[in-house]
Amino acid sequence: QVQLVESGGGLVQDGGSLTLSCVASGHTFSAFASYTMAWFRQAPGKEREWVAAIHWSFAQTYYADSVKGRFTISRDNAKNTVYLQMNRLTPEDTAVYYCATGPPRSSVAQISVLTPRSGSWGQGTQVTVSL
């Protein structure tokens, strides 16, 4: 089982920026580079939604329409870390942000439909955007 730990959340004003980090570890964790990684978020009273993903092989990035052009996902395989740079934040971005992954060499399509009962998830980090 892969362990994921997010950090970097906090309170930011409308239009501000934050960068989230997610560090992966685990005794069964073979090579971070073989894992497609994703960020999800869950706002109060809403279902968890997929935000962004980065492919394990090509490092191709994918984004939900709601964050495209504002958020950037990246990875540093040497540090077993995936990042989410968030710019031009709005109150609608307020949510708990989760890092997630699935089996090695999963496709982005497979990772983007993970549920809390499948895959590996971090504990989440709160992002609050105030007016």
Short mmCIF file of C-alpha atoms in Angstrom, two decimals:
data_model
loop_
_atom_site.label_atom_id
_atom_site.label_comp_id
_atom_site.label_asym_id
_atom_site.label_seq_id
_atom_site.Cartn_x
_atom_site.Cartn_y
_atom_site.Cartn_z
CA GLN A 1 0.00 0.00 0.00
CA VAL A 2 1.28 3.43 -0.95
CA GLN A 3 1.22 6.10 1.74
CA LEU A 4 0.57 9.66 0.61
CA VAL A 5 0.99 12.79 2.71
CA GLU A 6 -0.23 16.16 1.49
CA SER A 7 0.88 19.55 2.72
CA GLY A 8 0.74 23.20 1.72
CA GLY A 9 -2.90 24.03 2.30
CA GLY A 10 -4.03 27.14 4.11
CA LEU A 11 -6.03 30.35 3.98
CA VAL A 12 -5.54 32.63 0.99
CA GLN A 13 -7.36 35.65 -0.38
CA ASP A 14 -9.35 35.69 -3.59
CA GLY A 15 -6.91 35.85 -6.50
CA GLY A 16 -4.02 34.43 -4.49
CA SER A 17 -1.84 31.38 -5.02
CA LEU A 18 -0.88 28.22 -3.14
CA THR A 19 1.28 25.22 -3.91
CA LEU A 20 0.33 21.83 -2.55
CA SER A 21 2.79 18.96 -2.17
CA CYS A 22 2.23 15.22 -1.85
CA VAL A 23 5.02 12.89 -0.79
CA ALA A 24 4.68 9.16 -1.50
CA SER A 25 6.19 6.29 0.49
CA GLY A 26 5.49 2.67 1.50
CA HIS A 27 7.27 -0.62 1.77
CA THR A 28 5.52 -1.89 -1.37
CA PHE A 29 6.24 1.26 -3.22
CA SER A 30 8.64 0.26 -5.97
CA ALA A 31 9.25 3.26 -8.13
CA PHE A 32 7.39 6.54 -7.87
CA ALA A 33 8.01 7.12 -11.52
CA SER A 34 5.68 4.23 -12.42
CA TYR A 35 2.65 5.80 -10.74
CA THR A 36 0.17 8.11 -12.41
CA MET A 37 -0.66 10.71 -9.77
CA ALA A 38 -3.76 12.81 -9.31
CA TRP A 39 -5.27 15.55 -7.20
CA PHE A 40 -8.90 15.56 -6.15
CA ARG A 41 -10.90 17.96 -4.00
CA GLN A 42 -14.05 17.87 -1.94
CA ALA A 43 -15.96 20.99 -1.00
CA PRO A 44 -18.45 21.00 1.88
CA GLY A 45 -21.67 19.28 0.90
CA LYS A 46 -20.31 18.21 -2.48
CA GLU A 47 -18.92 15.01 -3.92
CA ARG A 48 -15.20 14.52 -4.31
CA GLU A 49 -14.08 15.63 -7.77
CA TRP A 50 -11.03 15.02 -9.86
CA VAL A 51 -8.86 18.12 -10.39
CA ALA A 52 -5.67 17.15 -12.22
CA ALA A 53 -3.46 14.20 -13.14
CA ILE A 54 0.03 13.55 -14.42
CA HIS A 55 0.84 10.39 -16.36
CA TRP A 56 3.48 8.01 -15.06
CA SER A 57 5.36 7.61 -18.33
CA PHE A 58 4.92 10.66 -20.48
CA ALA A 59 4.40 13.19 -17.68
CA GLN A 60 1.47 14.43 -19.76
CA THR A 61 -0.83 16.56 -17.66
CA TYR A 62 -4.63 16.70 -17.59
CA TYR A 63 -7.00 19.11 -15.87
CA ALA A 64 -10.65 19.52 -15.04
CA ASP A 65 -12.22 22.38 -16.97
CA SER A 66 -12.82 24.30 -13.75
CA VAL A 67 -9.08 24.66 -13.07
CA LYS A 68 -7.57 24.59 -16.57
CA GLY A 69 -5.27 27.56 -17.10
CA ARG A 70 -5.03 28.29 -13.37
CA PHE A 71 -3.63 25.09 -11.83
CA THR A 72 -0.45 23.21 -12.77
CA ILE A 73 0.38 19.67 -11.72
CA SER A 74 4.00 18.53 -11.75
CA ARG A 75 6.18 15.82 -10.28
CA ASP A 76 9.71 15.31 -9.02
CA ASN A 77 10.43 11.60 -9.22
CA ALA A 78 13.71 11.99 -7.35
CA LYS A 79 11.77 13.34 -4.36
CA ASN A 80 8.74 11.01 -4.70
CA THR A 81 6.65 14.16 -4.78
CA VAL A 82 3.80 15.55 -6.84
CA TYR A 83 2.82 19.21 -6.71
CA LEU A 84 -0.24 21.29 -7.47
CA GLN A 85 0.46 24.94 -8.17
CA MET A 86 -2.79 26.88 -7.84
CA ASN A 87 -3.07 30.43 -9.16
CA ARG A 88 -5.93 32.94 -9.37
CA LEU A 89 -7.78 31.12 -6.61
CA THR A 90 -11.45 31.89 -6.02
CA PRO A 91 -13.79 31.04 -3.13
CA GLU A 92 -15.17 28.25 -5.36
CA ASP A 93 -11.79 26.51 -4.99
CA THR A 94 -12.31 26.14 -1.23
CA ALA A 95 -12.13 22.43 -0.46
CA VAL A 96 -10.09 19.66 1.08
CA TYR A 97 -7.51 18.63 -1.51
CA TYR A 98 -6.43 15.01 -1.76
CA CYS A 99 -3.55 13.31 -3.50
CA ALA A 100 -4.32 9.87 -4.94
CA THR A 101 -2.89 7.10 -7.04
CA GLY A 102 -3.70 3.59 -8.21
CA PRO A 103 -1.77 0.54 -9.31
CA PRO A 104 1.54 1.11 -11.11
CA ARG A 105 1.28 2.12 -14.76
CA SER A 106 -2.37 3.09 -14.51
CA SER A 107 -3.81 5.34 -17.17
CA VAL A 108 -5.09 8.82 -16.41
CA ALA A 109 -8.58 7.58 -17.25
CA GLN A 110 -8.30 4.93 -14.55
CA ILE A 111 -6.92 7.31 -11.95
CA SER A 112 -9.42 10.09 -12.63
CA VAL A 113 -12.32 7.86 -11.54
CA LEU A 114 -10.80 6.64 -8.27
CA THR A 115 -13.12 6.68 -5.28
CA PRO A 116 -12.25 6.85 -1.59
CA ARG A 117 -12.73 3.06 -1.51
CA SER A 118 -10.22 2.41 -4.28
CA GLY A 119 -6.58 3.32 -4.78
CA SER A 120 -4.35 5.06 -2.26
CA TRP A 121 -5.25 8.41 -0.75
CA GLY A 122 -3.67 10.98 1.48
CA GLN A 123 -5.40 12.48 4.49
CA GLY A 124 -6.13 15.71 2.66
CA THR A 125 -5.13 19.34 3.14
CA GLN A 126 -7.60 22.19 3.58
CA VAL A 127 -7.57 25.10 1.15
CA THR A 128 -9.74 28.07 2.05
CA VAL A 129 -10.10 31.08 -0.25
CA SER A 130 -11.63 34.18 1.28
CA LEU A 131 -13.12 37.21 -0.44
#
